[in-house]
Short mmCIF file of C-alpha atoms and ligand atoms in Angstrom, two decimals:
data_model
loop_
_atom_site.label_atom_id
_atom_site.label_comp_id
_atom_site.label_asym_id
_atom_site.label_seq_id
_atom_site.Cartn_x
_atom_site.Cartn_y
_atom_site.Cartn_z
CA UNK A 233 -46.97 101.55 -13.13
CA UNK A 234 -46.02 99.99 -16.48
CA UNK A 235 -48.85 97.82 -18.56
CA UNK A 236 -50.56 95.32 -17.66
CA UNK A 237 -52.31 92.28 -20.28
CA UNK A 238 -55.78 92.11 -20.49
CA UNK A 239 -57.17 88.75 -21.84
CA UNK A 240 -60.75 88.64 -22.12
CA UNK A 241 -62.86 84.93 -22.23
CA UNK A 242 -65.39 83.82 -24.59
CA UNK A 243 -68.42 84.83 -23.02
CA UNK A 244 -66.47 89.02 -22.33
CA UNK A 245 -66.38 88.88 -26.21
CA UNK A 246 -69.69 87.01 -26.88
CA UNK A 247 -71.34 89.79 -29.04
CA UNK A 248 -71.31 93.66 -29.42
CA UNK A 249 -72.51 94.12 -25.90
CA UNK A 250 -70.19 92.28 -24.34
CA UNK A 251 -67.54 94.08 -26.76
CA UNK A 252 -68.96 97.28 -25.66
CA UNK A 253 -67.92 96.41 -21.86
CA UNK A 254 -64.59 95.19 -22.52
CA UNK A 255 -63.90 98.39 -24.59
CA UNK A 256 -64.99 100.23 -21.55
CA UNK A 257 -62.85 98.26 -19.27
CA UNK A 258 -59.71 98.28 -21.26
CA UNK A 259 -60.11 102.38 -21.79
CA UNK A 260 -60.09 102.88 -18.09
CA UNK A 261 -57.30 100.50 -17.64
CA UNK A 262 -55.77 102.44 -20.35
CA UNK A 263 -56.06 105.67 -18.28
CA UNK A 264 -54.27 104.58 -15.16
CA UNK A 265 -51.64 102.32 -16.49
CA UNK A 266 -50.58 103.22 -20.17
CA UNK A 267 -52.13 101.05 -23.36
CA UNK A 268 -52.40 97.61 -22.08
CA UNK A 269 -52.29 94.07 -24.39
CA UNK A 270 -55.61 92.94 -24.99
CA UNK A 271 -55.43 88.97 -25.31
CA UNK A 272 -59.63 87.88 -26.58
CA UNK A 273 -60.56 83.75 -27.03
CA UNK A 274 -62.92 83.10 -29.61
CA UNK A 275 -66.48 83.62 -29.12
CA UNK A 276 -68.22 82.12 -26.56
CA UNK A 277 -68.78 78.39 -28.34
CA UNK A 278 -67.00 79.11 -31.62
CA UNK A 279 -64.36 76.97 -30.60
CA UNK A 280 -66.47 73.90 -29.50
CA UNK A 281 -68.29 74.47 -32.70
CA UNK A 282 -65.29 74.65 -35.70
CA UNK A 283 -63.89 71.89 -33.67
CA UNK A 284 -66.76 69.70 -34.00
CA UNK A 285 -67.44 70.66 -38.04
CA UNK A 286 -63.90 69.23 -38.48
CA UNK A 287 -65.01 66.20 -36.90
CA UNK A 288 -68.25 66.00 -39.34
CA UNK A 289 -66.36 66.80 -42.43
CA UNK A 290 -63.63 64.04 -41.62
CA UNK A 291 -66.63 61.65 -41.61
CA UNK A 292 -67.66 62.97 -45.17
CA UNK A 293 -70.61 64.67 -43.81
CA UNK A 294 -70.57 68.09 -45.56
CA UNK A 295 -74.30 68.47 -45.37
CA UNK A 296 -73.17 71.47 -41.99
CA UNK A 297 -70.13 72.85 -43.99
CA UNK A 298 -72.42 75.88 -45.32
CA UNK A 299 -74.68 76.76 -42.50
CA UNK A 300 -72.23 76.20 -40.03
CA UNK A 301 -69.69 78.83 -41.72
CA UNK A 302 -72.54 81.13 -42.40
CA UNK A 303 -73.44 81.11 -39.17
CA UNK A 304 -69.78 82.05 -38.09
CA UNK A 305 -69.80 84.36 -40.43
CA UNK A 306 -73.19 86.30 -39.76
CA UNK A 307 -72.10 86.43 -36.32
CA UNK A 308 -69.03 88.49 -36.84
CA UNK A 309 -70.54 90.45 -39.21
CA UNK A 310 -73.65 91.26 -37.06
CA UNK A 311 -71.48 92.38 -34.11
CA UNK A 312 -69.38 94.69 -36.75
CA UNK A 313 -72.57 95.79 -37.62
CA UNK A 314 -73.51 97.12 -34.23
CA UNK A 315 -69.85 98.10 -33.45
CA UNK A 316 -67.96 99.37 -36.25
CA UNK A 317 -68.90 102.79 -38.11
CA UNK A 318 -70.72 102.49 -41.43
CA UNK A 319 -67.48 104.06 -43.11
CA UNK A 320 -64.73 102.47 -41.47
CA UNK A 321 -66.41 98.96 -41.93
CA UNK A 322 -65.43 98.09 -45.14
CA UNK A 323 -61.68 96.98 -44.32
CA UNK A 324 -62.58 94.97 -41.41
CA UNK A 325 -65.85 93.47 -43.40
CA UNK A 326 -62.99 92.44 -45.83
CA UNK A 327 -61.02 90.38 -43.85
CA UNK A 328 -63.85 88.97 -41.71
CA UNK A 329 -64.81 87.86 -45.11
CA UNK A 330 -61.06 86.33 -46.34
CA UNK A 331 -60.80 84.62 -42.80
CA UNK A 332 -64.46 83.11 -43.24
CA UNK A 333 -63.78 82.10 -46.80
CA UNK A 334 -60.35 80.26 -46.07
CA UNK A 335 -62.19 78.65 -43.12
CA UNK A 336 -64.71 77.34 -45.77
CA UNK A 337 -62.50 76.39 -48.47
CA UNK A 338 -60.38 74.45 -45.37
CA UNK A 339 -63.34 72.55 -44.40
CA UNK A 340 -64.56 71.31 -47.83
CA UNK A 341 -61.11 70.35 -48.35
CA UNK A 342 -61.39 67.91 -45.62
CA UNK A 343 -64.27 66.69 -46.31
CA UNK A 344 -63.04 65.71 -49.80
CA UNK A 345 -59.72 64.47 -47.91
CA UNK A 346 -61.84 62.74 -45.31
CA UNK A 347 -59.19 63.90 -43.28
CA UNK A 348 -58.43 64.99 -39.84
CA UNK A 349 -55.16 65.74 -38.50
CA UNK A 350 -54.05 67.53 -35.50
CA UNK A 351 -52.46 69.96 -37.67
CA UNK A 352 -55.71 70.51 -40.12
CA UNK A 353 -58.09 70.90 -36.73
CA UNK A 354 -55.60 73.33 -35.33
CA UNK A 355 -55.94 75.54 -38.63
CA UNK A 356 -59.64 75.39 -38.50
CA UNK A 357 -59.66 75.86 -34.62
CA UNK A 358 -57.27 79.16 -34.79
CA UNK A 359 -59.98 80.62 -36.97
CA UNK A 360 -62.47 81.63 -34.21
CA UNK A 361 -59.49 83.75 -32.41
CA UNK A 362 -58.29 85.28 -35.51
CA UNK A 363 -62.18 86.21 -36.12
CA UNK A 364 -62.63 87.21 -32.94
CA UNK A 365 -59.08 89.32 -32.50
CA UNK A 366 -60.18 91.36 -35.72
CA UNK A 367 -63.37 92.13 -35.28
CA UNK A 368 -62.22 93.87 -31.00
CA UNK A 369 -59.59 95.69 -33.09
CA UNK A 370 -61.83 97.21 -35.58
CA UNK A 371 -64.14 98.26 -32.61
CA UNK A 372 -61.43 100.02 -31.01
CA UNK A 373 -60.40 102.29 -33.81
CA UNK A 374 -64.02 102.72 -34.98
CA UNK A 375 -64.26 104.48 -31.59
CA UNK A 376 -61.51 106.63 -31.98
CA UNK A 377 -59.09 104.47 -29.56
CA UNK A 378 -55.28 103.28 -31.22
CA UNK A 379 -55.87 99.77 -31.38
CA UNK A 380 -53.67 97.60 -33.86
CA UNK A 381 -54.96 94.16 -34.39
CA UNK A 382 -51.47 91.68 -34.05
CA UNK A 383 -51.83 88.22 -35.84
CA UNK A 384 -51.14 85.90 -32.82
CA UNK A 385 -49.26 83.60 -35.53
CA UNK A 386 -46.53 85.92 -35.68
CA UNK A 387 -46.65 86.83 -32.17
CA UNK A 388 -46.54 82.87 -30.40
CA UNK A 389 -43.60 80.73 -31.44
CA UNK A 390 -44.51 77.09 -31.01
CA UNK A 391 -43.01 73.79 -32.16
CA UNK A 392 -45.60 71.43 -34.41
CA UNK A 393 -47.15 69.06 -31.90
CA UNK A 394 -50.70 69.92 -33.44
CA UNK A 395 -54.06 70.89 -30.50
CA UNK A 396 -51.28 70.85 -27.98
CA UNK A 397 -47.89 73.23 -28.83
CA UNK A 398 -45.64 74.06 -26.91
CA UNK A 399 -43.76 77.77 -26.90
CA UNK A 400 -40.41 78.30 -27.61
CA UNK A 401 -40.03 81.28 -25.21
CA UNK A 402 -36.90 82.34 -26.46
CA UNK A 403 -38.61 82.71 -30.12
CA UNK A 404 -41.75 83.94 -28.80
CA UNK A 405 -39.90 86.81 -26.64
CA UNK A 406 -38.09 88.20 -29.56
CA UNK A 407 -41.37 87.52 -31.61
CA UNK A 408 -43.23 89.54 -28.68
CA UNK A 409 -40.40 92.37 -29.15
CA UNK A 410 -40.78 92.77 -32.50
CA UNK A 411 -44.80 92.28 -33.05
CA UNK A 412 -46.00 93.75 -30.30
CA UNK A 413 -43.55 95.54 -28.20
CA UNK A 414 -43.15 98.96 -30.40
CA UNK A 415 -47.41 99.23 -29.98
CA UNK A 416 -46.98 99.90 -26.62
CA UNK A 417 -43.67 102.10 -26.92
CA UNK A 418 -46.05 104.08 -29.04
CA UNK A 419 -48.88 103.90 -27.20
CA UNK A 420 -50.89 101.51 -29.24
CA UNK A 421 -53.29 99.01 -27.75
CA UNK A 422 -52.22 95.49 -29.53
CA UNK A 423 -55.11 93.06 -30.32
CA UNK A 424 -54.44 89.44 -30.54
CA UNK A 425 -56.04 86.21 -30.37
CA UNK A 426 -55.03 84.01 -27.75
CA UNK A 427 -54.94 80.64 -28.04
CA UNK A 428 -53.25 80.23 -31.35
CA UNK A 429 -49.67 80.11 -32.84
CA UNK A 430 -47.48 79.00 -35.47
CA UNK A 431 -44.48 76.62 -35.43
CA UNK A 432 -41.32 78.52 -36.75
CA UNK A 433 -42.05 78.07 -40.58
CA UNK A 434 -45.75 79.76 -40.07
CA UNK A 435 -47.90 77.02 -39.94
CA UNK A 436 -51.23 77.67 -37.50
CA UNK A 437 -50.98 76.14 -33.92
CA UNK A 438 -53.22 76.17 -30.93
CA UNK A 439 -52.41 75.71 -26.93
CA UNK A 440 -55.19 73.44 -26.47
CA UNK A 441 -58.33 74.12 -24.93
CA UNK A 442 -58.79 76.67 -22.88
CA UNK A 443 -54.88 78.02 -23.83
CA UNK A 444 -55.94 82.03 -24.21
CA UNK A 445 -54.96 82.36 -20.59
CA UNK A 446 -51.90 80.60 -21.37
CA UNK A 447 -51.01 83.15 -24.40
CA UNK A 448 -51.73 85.81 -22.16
CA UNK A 449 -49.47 84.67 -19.37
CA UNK A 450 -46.25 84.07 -22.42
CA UNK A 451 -47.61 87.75 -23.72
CA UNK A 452 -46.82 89.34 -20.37
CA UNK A 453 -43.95 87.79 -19.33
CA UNK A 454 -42.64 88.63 -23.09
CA UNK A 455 -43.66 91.89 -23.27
CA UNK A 456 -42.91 92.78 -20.17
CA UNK A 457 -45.87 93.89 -17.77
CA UNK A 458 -46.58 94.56 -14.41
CA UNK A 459 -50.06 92.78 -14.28
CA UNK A 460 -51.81 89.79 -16.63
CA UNK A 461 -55.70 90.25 -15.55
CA UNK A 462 -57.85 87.31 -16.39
CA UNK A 463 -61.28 89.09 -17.42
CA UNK A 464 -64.36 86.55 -17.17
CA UNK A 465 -68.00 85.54 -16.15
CA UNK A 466 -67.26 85.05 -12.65
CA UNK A 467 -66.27 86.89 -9.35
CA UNK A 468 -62.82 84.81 -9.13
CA UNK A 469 -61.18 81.96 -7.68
CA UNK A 470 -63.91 81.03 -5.21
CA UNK A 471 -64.07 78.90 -1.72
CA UNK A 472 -65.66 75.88 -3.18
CA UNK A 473 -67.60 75.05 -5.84
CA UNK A 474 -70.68 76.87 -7.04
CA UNK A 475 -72.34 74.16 -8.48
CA UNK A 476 -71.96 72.00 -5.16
CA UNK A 477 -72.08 74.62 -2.51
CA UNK A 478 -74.83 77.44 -2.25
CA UNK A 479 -72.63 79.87 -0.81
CA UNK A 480 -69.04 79.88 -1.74
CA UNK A 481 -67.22 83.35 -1.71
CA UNK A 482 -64.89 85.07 -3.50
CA UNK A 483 -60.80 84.42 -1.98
CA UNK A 484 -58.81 87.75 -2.53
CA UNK A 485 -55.94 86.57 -2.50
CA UNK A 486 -54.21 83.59 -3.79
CA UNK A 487 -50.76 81.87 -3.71
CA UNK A 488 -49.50 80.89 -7.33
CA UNK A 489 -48.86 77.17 -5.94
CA UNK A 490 -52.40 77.37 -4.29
CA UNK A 491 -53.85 78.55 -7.76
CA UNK A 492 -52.08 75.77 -9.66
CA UNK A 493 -53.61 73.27 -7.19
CA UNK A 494 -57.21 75.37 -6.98
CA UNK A 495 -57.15 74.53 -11.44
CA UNK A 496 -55.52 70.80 -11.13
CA UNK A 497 -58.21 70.18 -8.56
CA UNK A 498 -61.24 71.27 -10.72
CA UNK A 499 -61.88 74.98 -10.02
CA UNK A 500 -62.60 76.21 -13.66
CA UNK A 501 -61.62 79.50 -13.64
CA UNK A 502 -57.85 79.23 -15.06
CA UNK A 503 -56.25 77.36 -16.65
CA UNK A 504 -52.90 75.55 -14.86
CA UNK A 505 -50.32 76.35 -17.08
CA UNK A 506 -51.23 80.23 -17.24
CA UNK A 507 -49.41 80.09 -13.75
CA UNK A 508 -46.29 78.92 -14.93
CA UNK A 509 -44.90 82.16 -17.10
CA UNK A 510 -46.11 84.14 -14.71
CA UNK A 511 -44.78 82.40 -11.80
CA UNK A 512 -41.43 82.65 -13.45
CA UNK A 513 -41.28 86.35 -14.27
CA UNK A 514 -43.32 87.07 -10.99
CA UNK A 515 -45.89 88.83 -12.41
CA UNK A 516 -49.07 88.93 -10.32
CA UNK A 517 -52.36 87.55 -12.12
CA UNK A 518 -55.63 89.22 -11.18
CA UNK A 519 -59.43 87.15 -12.31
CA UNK A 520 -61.98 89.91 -12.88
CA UNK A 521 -65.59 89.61 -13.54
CA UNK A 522 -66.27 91.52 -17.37
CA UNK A 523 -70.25 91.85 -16.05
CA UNK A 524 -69.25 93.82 -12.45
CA UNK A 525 -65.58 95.51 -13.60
CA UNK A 526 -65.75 97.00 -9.81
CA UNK A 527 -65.90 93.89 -8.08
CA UNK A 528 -62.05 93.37 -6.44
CA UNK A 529 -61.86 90.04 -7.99
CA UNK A 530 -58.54 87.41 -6.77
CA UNK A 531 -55.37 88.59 -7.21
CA UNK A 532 -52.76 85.65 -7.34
CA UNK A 533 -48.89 86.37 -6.49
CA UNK A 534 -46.00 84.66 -5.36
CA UNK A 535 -46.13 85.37 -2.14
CA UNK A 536 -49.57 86.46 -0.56
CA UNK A 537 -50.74 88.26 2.21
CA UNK A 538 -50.74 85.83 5.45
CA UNK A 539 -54.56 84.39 5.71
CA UNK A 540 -56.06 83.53 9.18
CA UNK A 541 -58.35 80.97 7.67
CA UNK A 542 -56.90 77.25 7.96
CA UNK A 543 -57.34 76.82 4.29
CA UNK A 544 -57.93 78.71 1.56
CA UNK A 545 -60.21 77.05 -0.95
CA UNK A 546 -62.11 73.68 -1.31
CA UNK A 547 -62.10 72.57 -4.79
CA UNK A 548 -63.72 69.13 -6.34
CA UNK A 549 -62.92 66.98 -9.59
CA UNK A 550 -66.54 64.77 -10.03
CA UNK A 551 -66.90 61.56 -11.75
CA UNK A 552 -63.24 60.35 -11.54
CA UNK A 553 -62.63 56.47 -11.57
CA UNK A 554 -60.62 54.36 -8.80
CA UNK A 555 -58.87 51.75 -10.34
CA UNK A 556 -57.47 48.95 -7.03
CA UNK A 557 -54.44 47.07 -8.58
CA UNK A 558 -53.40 44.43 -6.32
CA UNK A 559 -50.15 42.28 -6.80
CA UNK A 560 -51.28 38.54 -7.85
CA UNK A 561 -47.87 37.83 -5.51
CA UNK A 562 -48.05 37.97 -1.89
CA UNK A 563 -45.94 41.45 -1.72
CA UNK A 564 -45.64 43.42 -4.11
CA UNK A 565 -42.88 42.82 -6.37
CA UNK A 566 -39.94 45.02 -6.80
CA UNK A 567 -40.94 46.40 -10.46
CA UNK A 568 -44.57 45.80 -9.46
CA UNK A 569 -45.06 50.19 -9.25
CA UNK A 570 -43.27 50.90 -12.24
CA UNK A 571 -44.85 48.22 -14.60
CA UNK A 572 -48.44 49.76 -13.00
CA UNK A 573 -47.38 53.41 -14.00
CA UNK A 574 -46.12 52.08 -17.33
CA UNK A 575 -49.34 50.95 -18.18
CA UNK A 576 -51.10 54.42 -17.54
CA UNK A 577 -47.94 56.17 -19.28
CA UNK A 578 -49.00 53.97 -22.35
CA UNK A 579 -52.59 54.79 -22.56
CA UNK A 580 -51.41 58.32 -22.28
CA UNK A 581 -53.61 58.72 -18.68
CA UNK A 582 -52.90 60.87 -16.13
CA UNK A 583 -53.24 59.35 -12.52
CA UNK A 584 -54.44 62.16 -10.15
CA UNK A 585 -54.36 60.13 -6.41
CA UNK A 586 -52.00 57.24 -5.56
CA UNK A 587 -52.31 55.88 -2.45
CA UNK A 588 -50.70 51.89 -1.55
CA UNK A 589 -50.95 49.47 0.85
CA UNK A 590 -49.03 45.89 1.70
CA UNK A 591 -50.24 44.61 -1.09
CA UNK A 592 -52.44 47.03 -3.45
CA UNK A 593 -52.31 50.19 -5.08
CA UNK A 594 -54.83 52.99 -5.36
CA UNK A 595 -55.13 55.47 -8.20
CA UNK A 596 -57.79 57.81 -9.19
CA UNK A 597 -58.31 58.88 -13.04
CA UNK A 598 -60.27 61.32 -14.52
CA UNK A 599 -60.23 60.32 -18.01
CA UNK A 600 -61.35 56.79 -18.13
CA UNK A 601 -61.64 56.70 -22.11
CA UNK A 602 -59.23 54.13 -22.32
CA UNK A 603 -60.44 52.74 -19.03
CA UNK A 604 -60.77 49.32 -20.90
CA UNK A 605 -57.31 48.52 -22.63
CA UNK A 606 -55.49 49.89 -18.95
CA UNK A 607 -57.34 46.86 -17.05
CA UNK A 608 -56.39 44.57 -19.57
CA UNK A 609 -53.05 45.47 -19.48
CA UNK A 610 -52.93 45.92 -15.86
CA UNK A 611 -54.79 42.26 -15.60
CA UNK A 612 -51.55 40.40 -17.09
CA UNK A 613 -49.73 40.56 -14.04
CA UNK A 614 -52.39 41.86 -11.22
CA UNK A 615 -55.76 41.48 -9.85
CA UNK A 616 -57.81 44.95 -10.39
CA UNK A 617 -60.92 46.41 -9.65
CA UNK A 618 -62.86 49.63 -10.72
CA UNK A 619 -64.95 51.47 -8.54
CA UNK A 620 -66.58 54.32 -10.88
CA UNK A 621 -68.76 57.49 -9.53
CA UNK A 622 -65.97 58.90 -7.18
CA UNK A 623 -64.60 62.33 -6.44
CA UNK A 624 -61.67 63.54 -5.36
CA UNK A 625 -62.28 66.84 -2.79
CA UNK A 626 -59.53 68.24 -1.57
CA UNK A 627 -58.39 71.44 0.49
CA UNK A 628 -56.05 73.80 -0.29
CA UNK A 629 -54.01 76.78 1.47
CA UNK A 630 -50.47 77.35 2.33
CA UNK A 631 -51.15 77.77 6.24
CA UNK A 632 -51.55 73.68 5.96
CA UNK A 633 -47.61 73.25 5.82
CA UNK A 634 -47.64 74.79 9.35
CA UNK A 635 -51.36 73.08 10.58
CA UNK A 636 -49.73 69.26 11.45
CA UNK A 637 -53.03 68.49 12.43
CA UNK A 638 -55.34 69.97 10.01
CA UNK A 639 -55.58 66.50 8.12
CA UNK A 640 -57.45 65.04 11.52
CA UNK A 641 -59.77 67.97 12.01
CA UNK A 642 -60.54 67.63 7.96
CA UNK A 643 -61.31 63.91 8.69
CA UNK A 644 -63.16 64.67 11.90
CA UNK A 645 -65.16 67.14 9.71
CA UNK A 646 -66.28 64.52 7.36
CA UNK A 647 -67.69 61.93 10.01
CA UNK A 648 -70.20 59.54 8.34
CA UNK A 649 -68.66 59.83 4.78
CA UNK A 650 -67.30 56.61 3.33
CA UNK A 651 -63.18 57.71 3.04
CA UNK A 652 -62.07 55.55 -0.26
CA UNK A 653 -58.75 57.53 -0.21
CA UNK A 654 -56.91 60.19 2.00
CA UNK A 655 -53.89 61.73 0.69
CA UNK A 656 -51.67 64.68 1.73
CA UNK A 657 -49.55 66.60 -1.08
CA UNK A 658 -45.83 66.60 -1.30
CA UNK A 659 -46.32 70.11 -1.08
CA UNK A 660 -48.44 69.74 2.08
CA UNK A 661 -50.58 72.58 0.54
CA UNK A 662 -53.28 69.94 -0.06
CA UNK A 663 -55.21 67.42 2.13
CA UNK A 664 -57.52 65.14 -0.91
CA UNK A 665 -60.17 62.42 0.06
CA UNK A 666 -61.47 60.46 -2.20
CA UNK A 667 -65.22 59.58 -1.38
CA UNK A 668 -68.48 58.97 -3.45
CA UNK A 669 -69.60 61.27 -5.88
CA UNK A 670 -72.94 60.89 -4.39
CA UNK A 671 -71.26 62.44 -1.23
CA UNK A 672 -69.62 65.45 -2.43
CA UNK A 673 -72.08 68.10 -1.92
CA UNK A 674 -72.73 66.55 1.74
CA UNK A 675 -69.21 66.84 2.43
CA UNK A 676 -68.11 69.75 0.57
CA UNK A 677 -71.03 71.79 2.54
CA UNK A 678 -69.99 70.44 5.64
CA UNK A 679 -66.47 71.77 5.11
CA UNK A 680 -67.14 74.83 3.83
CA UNK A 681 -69.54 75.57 6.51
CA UNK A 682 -66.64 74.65 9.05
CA UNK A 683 -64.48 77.13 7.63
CA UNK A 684 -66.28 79.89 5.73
CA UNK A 685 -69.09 80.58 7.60
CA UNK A 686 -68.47 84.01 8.79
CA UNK A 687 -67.96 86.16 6.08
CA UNK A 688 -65.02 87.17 4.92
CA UNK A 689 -62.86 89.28 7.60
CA UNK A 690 -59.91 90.81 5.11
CA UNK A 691 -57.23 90.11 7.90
CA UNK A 692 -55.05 88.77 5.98
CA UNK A 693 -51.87 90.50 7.60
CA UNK A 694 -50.05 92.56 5.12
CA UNK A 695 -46.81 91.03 6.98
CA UNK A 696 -44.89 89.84 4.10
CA UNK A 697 -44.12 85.69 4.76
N1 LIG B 751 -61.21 79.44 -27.60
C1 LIG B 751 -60.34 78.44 -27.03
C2 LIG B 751 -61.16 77.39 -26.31
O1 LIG B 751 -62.37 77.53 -26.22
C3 LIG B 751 -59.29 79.00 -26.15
C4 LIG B 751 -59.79 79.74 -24.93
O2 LIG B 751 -60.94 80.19 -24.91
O3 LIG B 751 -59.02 79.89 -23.99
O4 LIG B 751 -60.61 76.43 -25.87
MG1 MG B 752 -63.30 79.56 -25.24
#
């Protein structure tokens, strides 16, 4: 079995206990498979908060600069504290202390600038991994395990579009050959951030939110691996959503096209493009729970285990907007579709559900921030209408390509919910409906009970597809 890469969320590195876990975790996985690549977000929240001090100081307000980097700064140091031998603390104190003082110096610099940018909030923003990547090293070789912390710029090629890069994989592959590579040859655990980069000339760049799994998925397909395991809070990928539905359970196994649409859809738990470097290189991605390390968690591969179950997983997006555009012609116009999608194109809005009629089309939006300049634009050549509150819920599982008439028995299932939109996915490994928020946890229940009542049998045939 070769190595696998561990990456390990906010809340699996939240403080020394939670460090304490994950070093017990990675040590076993250590044991059976060889030193694996730990990948560790920031702490839980440090990302939300450097992210909104950049925000403050770019108003002028530097009233939070201090307590707000103190406060970063006692945390790290607290957790060293409880983690990190009084003698060997000194070097890793040090550079806690460098990082915390460059984050400083950044943020009253901005203030004074009044400034900003993409790229000055991605070189506050890679602070909490670099933190956070240092301080799991230290605790490693404090405990007599041969950790080597790896600076995640040096590791992550990316080109400059600031709070949203995107890899060069050819750079980052030979960067993951050179920085990280040898550690394992050797048989060295390498610590890095996720998250973070730098373009080629070494400038700091992040993923966007939520991009450690992402840096974990290019780390494993770089380096190599046989495994990229997804440590969090949670059981894994689940049947539907635990904050709508009291009784969801865990799904074993996944298909990577039934993840993707699982994360598109709303399920939290990863992040969409993790799949696609993995998908690519094949390399199966497991979601483990950092609180119950036992638990069998979802594994997600190419090609799954056959499931018995019509479907595999509900999943729902809440509080997405319909916006009705209908052709101030009689038919629509040729042009009429393109000018519409133009308009969302401009205001840089994705459109989730289409569906059209003689005369109108249907989308559904999740990010209605520039809700306002779309219907003007949209008003100069149709008549449109916004119906706010809705929810897209939507089933997902590969055995609906061969179920022609799973669609009916969904819509039979949901009898007495208002239908705003039905759709079925190109890749006929979704059925969405678009009904009333106010609905969804009716509905969803309904479903779920339909399907997932009886618990789990694991019959999933291990016939290969
Ligand atoms: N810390 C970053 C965030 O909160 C990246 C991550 O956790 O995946 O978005
Ligand atoms: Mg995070």
């Amino acid at each position: 079995m070769r190595n696998v890469v561990m990456k390990f969320g906010g809340t699996s590195v939240a403080d020394a206990d939670a460090i304490r876990r994950l070093m017990d975790i990675v040590r076993a996985e250590a044991a059976r498979t060889g030193p694996p690549v730990v990948v560790v977000s920031a702490m839980s929240k440090v990302t939300d908060h450097l992210l909104k001090m950049v925000a403050e100081v770019s108003r002028g307000e530097r009233g939070s600069i201090q307590v707000g980097v103190d406060e970063l700064r006692h945390r790290h140091l607290t957790a060293i504290e409880a983690l990190v031998g009084y003698h060997k603390r000194a070097d890793v104190s040090a550079k806690i202390e460098m990082q915390v003082e460059e984050l400083r110096a950044m943020l009253t610099a901005l203030a004074i600038l009044r400034e900003a940018s993409p790229r000055s909030m991605d070189g506050v923003a890679a602070a909490g991994e670099l933190l956070s990547s240092r301080l799991v090293a230290a605790a490693f070789q404090s405990a007599g395990v041969d950790a080597v912390w790896v600076d995640a710029r040096r590791a992550i090629v990316t080109d400059d579009n600031y709070t949203a890069a995107v890899p060069d994989i050819a750079a980052t592959h030979a960067a993951l050959m050179r920085e990280v590579r040898p550690h394992l040859e050797s048989g060295r655990i390498p610590v890095l951030g996720g998250y973070v980069g730098a373009t080629k000339d070494g400038v700091a760049t992040t993923l966007g939110r939520g991009g450690s799994d992402y840096s974990a998925a290019l780390v494993g397909e770089g380096a190599g691996v046989s495994e990229i395991q997804i440590w969090t809070d949670v059981d894994g990928m689940l049947t539907a959503d635990p904050r709508v539905v009291s009784n969801p359970r865990v799904v074993s196994h996944l298909s990577f096209g039934e993840a993707s649409e699982l994360a598109y859809f709303g399920a939290k738990v990863l992040h969409p493009s993790t799949i696609l470097p993995a998908v690519s290189a094949d390399i199966p991605v497991r979601i483990l729970n950092s609180h119950r390390p036992d638990a069998p968690g979802t594994l997600i591969t190419a090609r799954p285990p056959l499931n018995d179950r019509p479907i595999t997983a509900l999943a729902c997006k809440r509080n997405v907007t319909v916006v009705e555009v209908t052709s101030t012609r009689m038919l629509m116009a040729h042009g009429f579709l393109r000018r519409l999608f133009e308009v969302f194109e401009r205001y840089r809005t994705a459109v989730d559900v289409v569906t059209t009629s003689e005369v109108s089309v249907s989308v559904t939006i999740d990010d209605s921030r520039n809700l306002a300049g779309i219907a003007a634009a949209l008003r100069e050549f149709a008549e449109v209408t916004i119906e706010p509150d809705m929810a897209l819920l939507c089933a997902v599982g590969e055995n609906l390509r061969s179920d022609p008439a799973f669609a009916i028995r969904m819509l039979a299932g949901l009898e007495g919910v208002a239908l705003r939109m039905v759709s079925q996915a190109a890749s006929r490994r979704n059925v969405t409906v678009v009904i009333r928020d106010a609905d969804v946890a009716t509905a969803m229940s309904r479903l779920h009970d339909a399907w997932f009542a009886e618990p789990q049998q694991e019959t999933r045939l291990e016939a290969a597809r």
